[in-house]
Coordinates of C-alpha atoms and ligand atoms in Angstrom, one line a residue:
X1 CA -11.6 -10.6 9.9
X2 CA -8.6 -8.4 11.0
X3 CA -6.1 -10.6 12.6
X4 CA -6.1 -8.4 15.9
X5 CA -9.7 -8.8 16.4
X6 CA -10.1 -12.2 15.2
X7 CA -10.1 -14.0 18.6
X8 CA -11.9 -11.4 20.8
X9 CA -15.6 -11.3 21.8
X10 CA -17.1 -8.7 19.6
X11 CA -19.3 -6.1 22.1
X12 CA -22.0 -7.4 20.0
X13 CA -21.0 -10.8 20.8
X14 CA -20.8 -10.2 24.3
X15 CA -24.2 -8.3 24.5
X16 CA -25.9 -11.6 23.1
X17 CA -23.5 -14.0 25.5
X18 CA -24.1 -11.9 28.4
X19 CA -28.1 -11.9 28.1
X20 CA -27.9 -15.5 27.4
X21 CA -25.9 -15.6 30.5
X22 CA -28.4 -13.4 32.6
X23 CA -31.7 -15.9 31.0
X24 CA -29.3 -18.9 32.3
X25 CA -28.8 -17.2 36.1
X26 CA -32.6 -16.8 35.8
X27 CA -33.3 -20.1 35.1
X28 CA -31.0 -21.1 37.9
X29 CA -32.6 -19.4 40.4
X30 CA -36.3 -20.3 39.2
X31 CA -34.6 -24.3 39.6
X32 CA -32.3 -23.8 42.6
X33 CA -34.8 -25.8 44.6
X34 CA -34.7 -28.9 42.3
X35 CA -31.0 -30.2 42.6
X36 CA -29.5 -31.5 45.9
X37 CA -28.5 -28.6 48.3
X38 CA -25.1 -30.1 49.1
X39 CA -23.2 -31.4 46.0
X40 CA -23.6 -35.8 45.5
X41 CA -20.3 -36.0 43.7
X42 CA -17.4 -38.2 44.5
X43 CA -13.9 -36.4 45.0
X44 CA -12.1 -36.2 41.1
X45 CA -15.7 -36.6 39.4
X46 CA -15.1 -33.0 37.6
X47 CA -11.7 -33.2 36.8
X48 CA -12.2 -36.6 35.2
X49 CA -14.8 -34.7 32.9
X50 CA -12.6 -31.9 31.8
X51 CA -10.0 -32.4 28.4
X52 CA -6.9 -33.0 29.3
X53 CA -5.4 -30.4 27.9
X54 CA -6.6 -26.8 27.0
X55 CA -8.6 -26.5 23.8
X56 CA -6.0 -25.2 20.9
X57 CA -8.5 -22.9 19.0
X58 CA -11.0 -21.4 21.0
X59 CA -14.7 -23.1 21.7
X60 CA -18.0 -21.2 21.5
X61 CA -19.9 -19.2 24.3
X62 CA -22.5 -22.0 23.7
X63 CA -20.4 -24.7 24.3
X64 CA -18.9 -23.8 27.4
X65 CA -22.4 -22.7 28.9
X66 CA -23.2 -26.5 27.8
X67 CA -20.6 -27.4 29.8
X68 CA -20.9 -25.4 33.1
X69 CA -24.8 -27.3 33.0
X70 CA -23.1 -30.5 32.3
X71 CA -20.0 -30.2 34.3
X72 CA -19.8 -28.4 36.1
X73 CA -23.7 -27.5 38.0
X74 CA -23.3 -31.3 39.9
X75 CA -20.3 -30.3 41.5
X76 CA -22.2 -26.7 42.8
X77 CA -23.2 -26.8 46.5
X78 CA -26.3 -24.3 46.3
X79 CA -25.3 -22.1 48.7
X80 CA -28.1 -20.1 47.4
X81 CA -30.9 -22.6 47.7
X82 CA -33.4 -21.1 50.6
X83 CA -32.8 -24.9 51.6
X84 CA -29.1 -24.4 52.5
X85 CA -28.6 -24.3 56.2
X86 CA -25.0 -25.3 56.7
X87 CA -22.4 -23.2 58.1
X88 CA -22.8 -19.5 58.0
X89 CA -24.5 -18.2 55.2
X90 CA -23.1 -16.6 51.9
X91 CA -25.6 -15.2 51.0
X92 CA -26.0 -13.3 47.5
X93 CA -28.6 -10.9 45.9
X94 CA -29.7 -9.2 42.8
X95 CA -28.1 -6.3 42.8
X96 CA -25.1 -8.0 44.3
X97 CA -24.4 -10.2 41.4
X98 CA -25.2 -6.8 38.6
X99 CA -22.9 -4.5 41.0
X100 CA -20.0 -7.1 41.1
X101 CA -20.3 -7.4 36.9
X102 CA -19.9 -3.4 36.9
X103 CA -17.2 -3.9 38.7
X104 CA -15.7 -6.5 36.4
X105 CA -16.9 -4.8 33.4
X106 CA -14.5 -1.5 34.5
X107 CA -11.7 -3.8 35.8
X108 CA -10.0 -1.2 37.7
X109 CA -7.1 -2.1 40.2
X110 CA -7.9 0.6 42.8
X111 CA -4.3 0.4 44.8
X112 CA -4.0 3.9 45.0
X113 CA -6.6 6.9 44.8
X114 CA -4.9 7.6 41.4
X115 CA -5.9 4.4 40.0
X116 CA -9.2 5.0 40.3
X117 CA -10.7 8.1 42.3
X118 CA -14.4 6.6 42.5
X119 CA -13.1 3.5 43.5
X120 CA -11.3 4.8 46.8
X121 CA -14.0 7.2 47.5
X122 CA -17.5 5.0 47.0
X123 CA -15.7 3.1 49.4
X124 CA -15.0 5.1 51.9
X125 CA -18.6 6.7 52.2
X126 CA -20.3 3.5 52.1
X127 CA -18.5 2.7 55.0
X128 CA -19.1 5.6 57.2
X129 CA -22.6 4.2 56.1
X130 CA -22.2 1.5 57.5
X131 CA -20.9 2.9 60.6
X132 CA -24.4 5.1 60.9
X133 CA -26.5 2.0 59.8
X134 CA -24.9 -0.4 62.2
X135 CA -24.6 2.4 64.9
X136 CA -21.0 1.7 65.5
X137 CA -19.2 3.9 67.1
X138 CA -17.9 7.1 65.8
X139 CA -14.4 6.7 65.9
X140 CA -14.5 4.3 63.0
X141 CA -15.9 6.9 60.5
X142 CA -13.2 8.4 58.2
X143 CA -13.9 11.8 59.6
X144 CA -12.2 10.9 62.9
X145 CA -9.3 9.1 63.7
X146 CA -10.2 5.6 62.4
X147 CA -12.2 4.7 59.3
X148 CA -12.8 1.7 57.4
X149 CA -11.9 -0.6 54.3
X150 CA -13.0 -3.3 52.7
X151 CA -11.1 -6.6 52.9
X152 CA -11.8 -9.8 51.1
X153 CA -11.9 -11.7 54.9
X154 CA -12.5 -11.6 58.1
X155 CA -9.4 -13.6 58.6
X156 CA -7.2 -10.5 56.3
X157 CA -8.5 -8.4 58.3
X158 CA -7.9 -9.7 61.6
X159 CA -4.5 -10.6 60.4
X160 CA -4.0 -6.8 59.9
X161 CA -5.4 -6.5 63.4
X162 CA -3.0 -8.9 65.0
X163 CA -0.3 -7.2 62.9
X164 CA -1.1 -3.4 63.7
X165 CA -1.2 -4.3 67.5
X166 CA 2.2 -6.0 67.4
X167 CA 3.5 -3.1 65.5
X168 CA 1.9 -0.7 68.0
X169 CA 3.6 -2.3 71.1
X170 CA 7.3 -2.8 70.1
X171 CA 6.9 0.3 68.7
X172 CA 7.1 -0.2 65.1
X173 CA 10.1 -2.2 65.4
X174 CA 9.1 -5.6 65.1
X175 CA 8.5 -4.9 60.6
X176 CA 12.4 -3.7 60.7
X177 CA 14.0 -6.4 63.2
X178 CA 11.9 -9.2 63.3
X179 CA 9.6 -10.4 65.8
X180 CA 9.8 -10.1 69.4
X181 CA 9.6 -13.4 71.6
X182 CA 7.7 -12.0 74.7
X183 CA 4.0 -11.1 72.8
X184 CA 0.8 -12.6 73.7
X185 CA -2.4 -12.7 72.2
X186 CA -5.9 -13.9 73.6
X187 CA -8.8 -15.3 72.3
X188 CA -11.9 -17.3 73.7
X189 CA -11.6 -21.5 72.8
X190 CA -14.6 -20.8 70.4
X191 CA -12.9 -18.2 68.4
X192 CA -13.0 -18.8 65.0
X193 CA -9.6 -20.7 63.6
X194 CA -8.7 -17.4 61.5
X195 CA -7.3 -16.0 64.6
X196 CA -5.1 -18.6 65.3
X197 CA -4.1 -18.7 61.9
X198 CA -3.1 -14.7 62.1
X199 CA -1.0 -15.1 65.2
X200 CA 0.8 -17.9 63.0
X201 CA 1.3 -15.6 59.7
X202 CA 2.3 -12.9 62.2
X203 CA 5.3 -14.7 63.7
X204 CA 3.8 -14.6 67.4
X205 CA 3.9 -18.5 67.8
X206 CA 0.8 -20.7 67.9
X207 CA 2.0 -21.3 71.5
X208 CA 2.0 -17.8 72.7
X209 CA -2.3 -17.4 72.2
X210 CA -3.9 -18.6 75.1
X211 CA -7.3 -19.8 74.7
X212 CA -9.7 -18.3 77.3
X213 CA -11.9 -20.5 78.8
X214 CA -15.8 -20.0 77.6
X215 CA -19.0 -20.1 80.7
X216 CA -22.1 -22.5 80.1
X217 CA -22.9 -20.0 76.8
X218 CA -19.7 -20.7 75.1
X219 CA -18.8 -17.0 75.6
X220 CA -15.3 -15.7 76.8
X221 CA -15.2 -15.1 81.0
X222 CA -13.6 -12.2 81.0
X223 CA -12.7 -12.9 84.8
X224 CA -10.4 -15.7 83.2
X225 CA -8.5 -13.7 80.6
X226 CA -7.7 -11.1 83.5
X227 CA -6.5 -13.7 85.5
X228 CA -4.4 -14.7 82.7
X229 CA -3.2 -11.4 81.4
X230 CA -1.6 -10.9 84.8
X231 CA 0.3 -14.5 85.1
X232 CA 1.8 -13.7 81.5
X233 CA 3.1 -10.2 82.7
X234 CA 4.4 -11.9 85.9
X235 CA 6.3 -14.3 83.9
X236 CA 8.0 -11.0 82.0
X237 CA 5.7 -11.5 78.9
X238 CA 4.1 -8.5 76.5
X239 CA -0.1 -8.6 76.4
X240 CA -1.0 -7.2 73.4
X241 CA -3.9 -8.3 71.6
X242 CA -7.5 -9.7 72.5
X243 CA -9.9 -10.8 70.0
X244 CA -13.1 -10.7 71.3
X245 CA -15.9 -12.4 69.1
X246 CA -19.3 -11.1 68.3
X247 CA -21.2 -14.3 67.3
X248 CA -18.8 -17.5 67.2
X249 CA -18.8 -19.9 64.3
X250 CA -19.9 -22.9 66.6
X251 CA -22.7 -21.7 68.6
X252 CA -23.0 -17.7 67.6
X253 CA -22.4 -16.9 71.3
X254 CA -21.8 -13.1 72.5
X255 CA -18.5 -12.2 74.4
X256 CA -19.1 -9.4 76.8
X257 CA -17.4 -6.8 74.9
X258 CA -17.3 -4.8 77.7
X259 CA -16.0 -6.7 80.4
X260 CA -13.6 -7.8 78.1
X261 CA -12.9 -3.9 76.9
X262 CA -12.3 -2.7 80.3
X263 CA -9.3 -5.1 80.7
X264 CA -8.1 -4.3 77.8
X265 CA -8.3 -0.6 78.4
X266 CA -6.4 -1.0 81.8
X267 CA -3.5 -3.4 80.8
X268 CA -3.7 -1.2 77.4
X269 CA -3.9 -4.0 74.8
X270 CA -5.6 -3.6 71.2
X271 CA -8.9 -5.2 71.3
X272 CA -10.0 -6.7 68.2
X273 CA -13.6 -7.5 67.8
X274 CA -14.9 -10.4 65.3
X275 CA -18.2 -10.4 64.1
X276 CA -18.4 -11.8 61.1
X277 CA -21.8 -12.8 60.5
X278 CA -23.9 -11.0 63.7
X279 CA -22.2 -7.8 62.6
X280 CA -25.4 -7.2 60.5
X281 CA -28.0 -7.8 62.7
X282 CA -27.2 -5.0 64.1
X283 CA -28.8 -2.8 61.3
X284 CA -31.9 -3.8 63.5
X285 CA -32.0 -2.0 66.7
X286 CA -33.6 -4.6 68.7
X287 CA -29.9 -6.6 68.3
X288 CA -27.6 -3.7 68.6
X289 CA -27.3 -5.1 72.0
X290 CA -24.8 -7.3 70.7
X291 CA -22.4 -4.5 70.1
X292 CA -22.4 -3.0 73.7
X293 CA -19.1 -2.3 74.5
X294 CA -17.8 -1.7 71.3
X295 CA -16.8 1.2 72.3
X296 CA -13.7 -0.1 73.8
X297 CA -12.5 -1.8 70.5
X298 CA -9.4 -0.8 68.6
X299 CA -10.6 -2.5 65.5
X300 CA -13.9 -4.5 64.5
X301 CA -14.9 -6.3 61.0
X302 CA -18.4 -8.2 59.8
X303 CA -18.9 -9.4 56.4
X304 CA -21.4 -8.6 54.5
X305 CA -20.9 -11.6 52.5
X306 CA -22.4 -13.3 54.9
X307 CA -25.3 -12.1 55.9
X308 CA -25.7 -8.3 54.2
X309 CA -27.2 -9.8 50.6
X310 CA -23.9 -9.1 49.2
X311 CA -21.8 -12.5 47.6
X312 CA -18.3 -13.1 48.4
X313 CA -16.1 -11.4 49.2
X314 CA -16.7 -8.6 51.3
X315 CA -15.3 -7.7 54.4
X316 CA -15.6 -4.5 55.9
X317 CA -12.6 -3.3 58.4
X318 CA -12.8 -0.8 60.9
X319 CA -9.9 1.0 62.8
X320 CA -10.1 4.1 65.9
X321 CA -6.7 4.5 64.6
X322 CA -6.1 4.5 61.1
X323 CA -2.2 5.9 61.5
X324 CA -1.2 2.8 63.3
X325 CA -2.7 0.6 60.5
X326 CA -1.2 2.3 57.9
X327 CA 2.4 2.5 59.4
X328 CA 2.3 -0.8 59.6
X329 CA 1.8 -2.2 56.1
X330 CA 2.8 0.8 54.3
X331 CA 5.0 0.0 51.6
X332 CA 6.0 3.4 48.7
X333 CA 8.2 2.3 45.8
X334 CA 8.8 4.7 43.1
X335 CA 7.0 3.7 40.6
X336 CA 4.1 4.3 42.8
X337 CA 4.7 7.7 43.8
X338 CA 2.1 10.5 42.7
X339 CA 1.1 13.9 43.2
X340 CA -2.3 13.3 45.3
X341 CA -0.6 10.5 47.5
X342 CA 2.1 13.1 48.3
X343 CA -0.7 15.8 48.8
X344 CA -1.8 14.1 51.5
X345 CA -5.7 14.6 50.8
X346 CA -6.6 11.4 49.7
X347 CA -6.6 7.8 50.7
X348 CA -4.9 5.1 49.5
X349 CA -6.1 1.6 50.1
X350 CA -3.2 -0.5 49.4
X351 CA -1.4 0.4 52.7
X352 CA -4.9 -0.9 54.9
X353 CA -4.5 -4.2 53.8
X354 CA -2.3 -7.2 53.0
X355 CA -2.3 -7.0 49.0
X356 CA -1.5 -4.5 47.0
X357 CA -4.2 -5.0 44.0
X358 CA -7.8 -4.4 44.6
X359 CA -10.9 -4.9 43.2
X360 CA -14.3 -2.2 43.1
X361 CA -15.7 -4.0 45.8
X362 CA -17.6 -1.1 47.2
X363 CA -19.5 -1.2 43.8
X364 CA -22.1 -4.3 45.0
X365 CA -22.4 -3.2 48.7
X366 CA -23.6 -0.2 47.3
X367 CA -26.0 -1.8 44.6
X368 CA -27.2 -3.8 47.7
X369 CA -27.7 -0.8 50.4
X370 CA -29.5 1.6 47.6
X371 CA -31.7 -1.7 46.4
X372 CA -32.6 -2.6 49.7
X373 CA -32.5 0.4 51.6
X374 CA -32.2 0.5 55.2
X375 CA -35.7 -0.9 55.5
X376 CA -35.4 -3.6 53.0
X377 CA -32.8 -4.9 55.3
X378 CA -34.3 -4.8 58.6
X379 CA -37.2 -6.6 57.2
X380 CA -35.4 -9.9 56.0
X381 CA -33.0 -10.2 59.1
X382 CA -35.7 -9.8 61.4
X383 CA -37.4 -12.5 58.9
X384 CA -34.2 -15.0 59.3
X385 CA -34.3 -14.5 63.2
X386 CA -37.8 -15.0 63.4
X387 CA -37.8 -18.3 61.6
X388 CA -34.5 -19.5 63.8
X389 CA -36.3 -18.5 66.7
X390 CA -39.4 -20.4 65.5
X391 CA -37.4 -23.8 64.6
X392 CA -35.6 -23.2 68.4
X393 CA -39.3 -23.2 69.6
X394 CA -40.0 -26.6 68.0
X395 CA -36.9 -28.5 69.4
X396 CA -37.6 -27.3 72.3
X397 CA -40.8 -28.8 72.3
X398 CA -40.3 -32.0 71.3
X399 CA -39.1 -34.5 73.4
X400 CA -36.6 -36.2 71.4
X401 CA -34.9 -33.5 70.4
X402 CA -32.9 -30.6 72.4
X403 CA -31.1 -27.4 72.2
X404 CA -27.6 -27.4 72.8
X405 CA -27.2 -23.4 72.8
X406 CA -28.8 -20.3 73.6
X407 CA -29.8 -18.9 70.2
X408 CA -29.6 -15.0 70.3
X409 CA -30.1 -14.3 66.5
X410 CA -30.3 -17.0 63.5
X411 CA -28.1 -19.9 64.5
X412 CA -30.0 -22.5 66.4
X413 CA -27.4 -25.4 68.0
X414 CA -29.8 -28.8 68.5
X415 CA -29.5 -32.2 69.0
X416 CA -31.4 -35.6 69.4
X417 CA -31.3 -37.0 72.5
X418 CA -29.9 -40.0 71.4
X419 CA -26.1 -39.1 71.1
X420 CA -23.3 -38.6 68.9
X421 CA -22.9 -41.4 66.4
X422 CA -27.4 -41.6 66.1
X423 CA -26.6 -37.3 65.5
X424 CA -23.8 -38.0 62.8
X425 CA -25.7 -40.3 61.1
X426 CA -28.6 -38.7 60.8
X427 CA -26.9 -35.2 59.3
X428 CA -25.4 -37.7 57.0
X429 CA -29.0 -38.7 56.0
X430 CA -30.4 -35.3 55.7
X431 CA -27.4 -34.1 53.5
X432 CA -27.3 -36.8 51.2
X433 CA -31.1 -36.6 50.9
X434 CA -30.2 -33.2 48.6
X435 CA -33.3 -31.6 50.2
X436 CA -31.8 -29.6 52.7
X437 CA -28.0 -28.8 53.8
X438 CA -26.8 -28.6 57.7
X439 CA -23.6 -29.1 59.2
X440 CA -22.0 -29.6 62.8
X441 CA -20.2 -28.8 65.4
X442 CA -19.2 -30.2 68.8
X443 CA -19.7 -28.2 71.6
X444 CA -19.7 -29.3 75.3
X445 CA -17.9 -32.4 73.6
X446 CA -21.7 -33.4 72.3
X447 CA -22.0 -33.8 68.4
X448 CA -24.0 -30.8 68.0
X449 CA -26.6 -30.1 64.6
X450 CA -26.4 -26.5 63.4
X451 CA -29.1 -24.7 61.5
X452 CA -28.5 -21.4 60.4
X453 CA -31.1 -19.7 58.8
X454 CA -29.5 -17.0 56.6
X455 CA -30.2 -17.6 52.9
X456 CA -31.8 -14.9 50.7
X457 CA -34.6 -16.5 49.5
X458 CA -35.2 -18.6 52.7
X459 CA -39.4 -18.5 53.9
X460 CA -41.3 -20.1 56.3
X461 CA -42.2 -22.8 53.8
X462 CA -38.5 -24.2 54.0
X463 CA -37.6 -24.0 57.7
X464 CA -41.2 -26.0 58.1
X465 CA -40.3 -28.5 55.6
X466 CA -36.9 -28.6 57.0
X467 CA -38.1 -29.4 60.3
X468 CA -40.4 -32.0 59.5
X469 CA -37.6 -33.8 57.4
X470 CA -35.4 -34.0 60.2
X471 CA -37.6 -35.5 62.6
X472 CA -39.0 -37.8 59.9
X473 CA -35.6 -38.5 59.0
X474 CA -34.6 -39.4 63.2
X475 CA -38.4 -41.8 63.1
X476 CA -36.8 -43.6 60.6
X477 CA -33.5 -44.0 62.1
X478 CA -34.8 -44.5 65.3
X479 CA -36.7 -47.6 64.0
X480 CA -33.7 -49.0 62.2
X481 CA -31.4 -48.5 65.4
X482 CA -33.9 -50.6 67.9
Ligands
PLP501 N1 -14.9 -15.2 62.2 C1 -16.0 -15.8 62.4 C2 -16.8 -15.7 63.7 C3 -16.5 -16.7 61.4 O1 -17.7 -17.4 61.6 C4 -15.8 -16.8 60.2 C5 -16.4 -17.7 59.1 O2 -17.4 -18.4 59.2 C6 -14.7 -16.1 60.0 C7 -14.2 -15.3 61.0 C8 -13.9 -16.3 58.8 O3 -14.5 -15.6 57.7 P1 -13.8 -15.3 56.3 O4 -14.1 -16.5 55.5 O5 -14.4 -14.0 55.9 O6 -12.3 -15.2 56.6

């Protein structure tokens, strides 16, 4: 064989590999119910299987398929088993998982419009989409103002948030001389921990985010944050950012966007909105409720790697006011410089975000919307929130257990009655039992069971037989504890 092809995959190679590969994700999927939801091994259990040192001459397709089943499947958490329940979902699809391999297979770096036209552009229709599909408002379509793009994270793109507002109130000065000491940020206490961790990146100072105070649904007061707002500019301080969220981690609570928006509005102070995984319910509109008020927002992202059918990562990032956003991270070095950025008629996604690189994203949100259609997607979140409601129903009718949270969507927060080290032991139980996956929280101080139903291929079947293994699972403990 020619020495420059010698240690390439021939394309007839890869055809066979990669159909091997698609009969192996097959299989998966036809199993996924038969290994334990969260992963049993012990920390440095892979590593302790791999060589020691990478292989000198290259090993076959075979053998290293042999060794994702051997080595590397016990150390998967099935995040796509329809018995995972644990966090928020991440949830994947079909035409997910073909539309992200056409995106590998063209390998494009879509920086700039010129790196890739279809890249830019697929994205930027898909999410003026979105914006009709979620009924957002219209200031976030590319034909206005705003527009969108699509991030890897919901914490990227509320760190672009946080760092457009900062740049909009000291006037574009803070990228040239540094930060300015007076800025404050606010947030609810059950905001998720990427905003804190964006007001760190952005040089605002962990100390200068004041955590509002939440009512007896764990959502923001805005009577609170006003009351707040107006000590700091007392005390000579700079408002300048609010994150409202739409759906917390904890408990999936609702902030009153509008309440909220109104302050905003008068002390004039970007309002981010985060809804990360309740962003997509409203493709239903029975739950666009939870999106009153957007109208007030300056900026707003969901993922549809969440919930949408669409795997990680995928964040889509919307902006009333795309100028702001793109002085602030806008970077042109010559050896970027090309005729249809200077023409001004197209976009170019490297200054919307923190990296420069970018993959086709757009390619597998695309694959998922067409696949599904509009319909296909109603159907199966109104499926998930039917089956959350349903398991809210039984906890709330039976005696030993109770519900910790209001549950507007798919999140239900529960616990037994019997406190927090009988709750923590028994979501040890369940876990380790392989047959389902759940994880906590603590809200009102309690220990607090979450259940989030989510998964793609989650039915009734499952939230039933989840049920009935928790409260088998508390019988038993409950006998062992008197
Ligand atoms: N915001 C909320 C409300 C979340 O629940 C999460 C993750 O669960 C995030 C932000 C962070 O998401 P990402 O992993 O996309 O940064």
């Amino acid at each position: 064989m020619e020495e420059s092809k010698k240690y390439h995959m021939s394309l007839d190679d890869f055809e066979h590999n990669g159909q091997e590969l698609l009969s192996w994700i097959k299989k998966y999927y036809e199993n996924i119910e038969s290994y334990p939801v969260m992963s049993q091994t012990a920390p440095g259990q892979i590593r302790s299987a791999l060589p020691p040192k990478a292989p000198q001459s290259g090993d076959t397709f075979q053998d290293i398929l042999q060794d994702v089943e051997k080595i590397i499947l016990p150390g998967i958490t099935h995040w796509q088993s329809p018995n995972f329940f644990a966090y928020f979902p991440a949830n994947a699809s079909g035409p997910a998982i073909l539309g992200d391999l056409l995106s590998s297979c063209f390998g494009v770096q879509g920086m700039i419009w010129a790196t890739s036209p279809a890249c830019t552009e697929l994205e930027t229709h898909i999410l003026d989409w979105l914006v009709d599909m979620l009924d957002l408002p219209n200031k976030f379509k590319s034909s206005s103002d705003g527009g969108g793009v699509i991030q890897d994270t919901a914490s990227s793109a509320s760190l672009c948030a946080v760092l457009s507002a900062r740049e909009k109130v000291t006037k574009f000065s803070s990228n040239m001389k540094g930060c300015h000491d007076k800025l404050v940020a606010y947030t609810s206490s059950q905001a998720h921990s990427s905003i804190e961790k964006a007001i760190k990146i952005a040089g605002i100072g962990k100390e200068n985010l004041r955590l509002i105070d939440v009512d007896k649904e764990f959502a923001m007061r805005p009577e609170l944050l006003d009351e707040q707002i107006n000590k700091d500019i007392k005390r000579g301080k700079i408002p300048f950012f609010v994150c409202a969220t739409v759906g917390t981690t904890s408990s999936n609570a609702l902030d009153p966007l509008e309440a909220i928006g109104k302050i905003c509005e008068w002390y004039q102070i970007w309002l981010h909105v985060d809804a990360a995984m309740s962003g997509t319910a409203a493709v239903c509109p029975e739950f666009r409720f939870i999106h009153e008020g957007l109208e007030y927002a300056d900026s707003y992202c969901f993922n549809p790697h969440k919930w949408m059918f669409t795997n990680f990562d995928c964040d889509c990032f919307y902006v009333a006011d795309r100028k702001v956003l793109i002085e602030t991270l806008s970077i042109l070095p010559e050896y970027l410089r090309n005729k249809a950025t200077e023409s001004g008629a197209v976009i170019d996604y490297r200054d919307w975000h923190v990296p420069l690189g970018r993959r086709f994203r757009s390619l597998k949100l695309w694959f998922v919307i067409r696949h599904y259609g509009i319909e296909g997607l109603q159907h199966h979140i109104r499926q998930h929130v039917k089956l959350a409601q349903q398991f809210a129903d039984w906890v709330k009718r039976d005696h030993q257990f109770e519900l910790v949270a209001p549950v507007p969507l798919n999140l239900v927060c529960f616990r037994h009655k019997a406190g927090d080290d009988f709750n923590a032991n028994l979501l040890d139980k369940l876990n380790q039992s392989g047959e389902l996956y759940l994880t906590h929280t603590k809200l009102n101080d309690c220990y607090t069971l979450r259940f989030c139903v989510g998964q793609t291929s989650t039915e009734q079947r499952h939230v039933v037989k989840a049920w009935r293994k928790i409260r088998e699972t508390a019988s038993k403990l409950d006998k062992t504890v008197h």
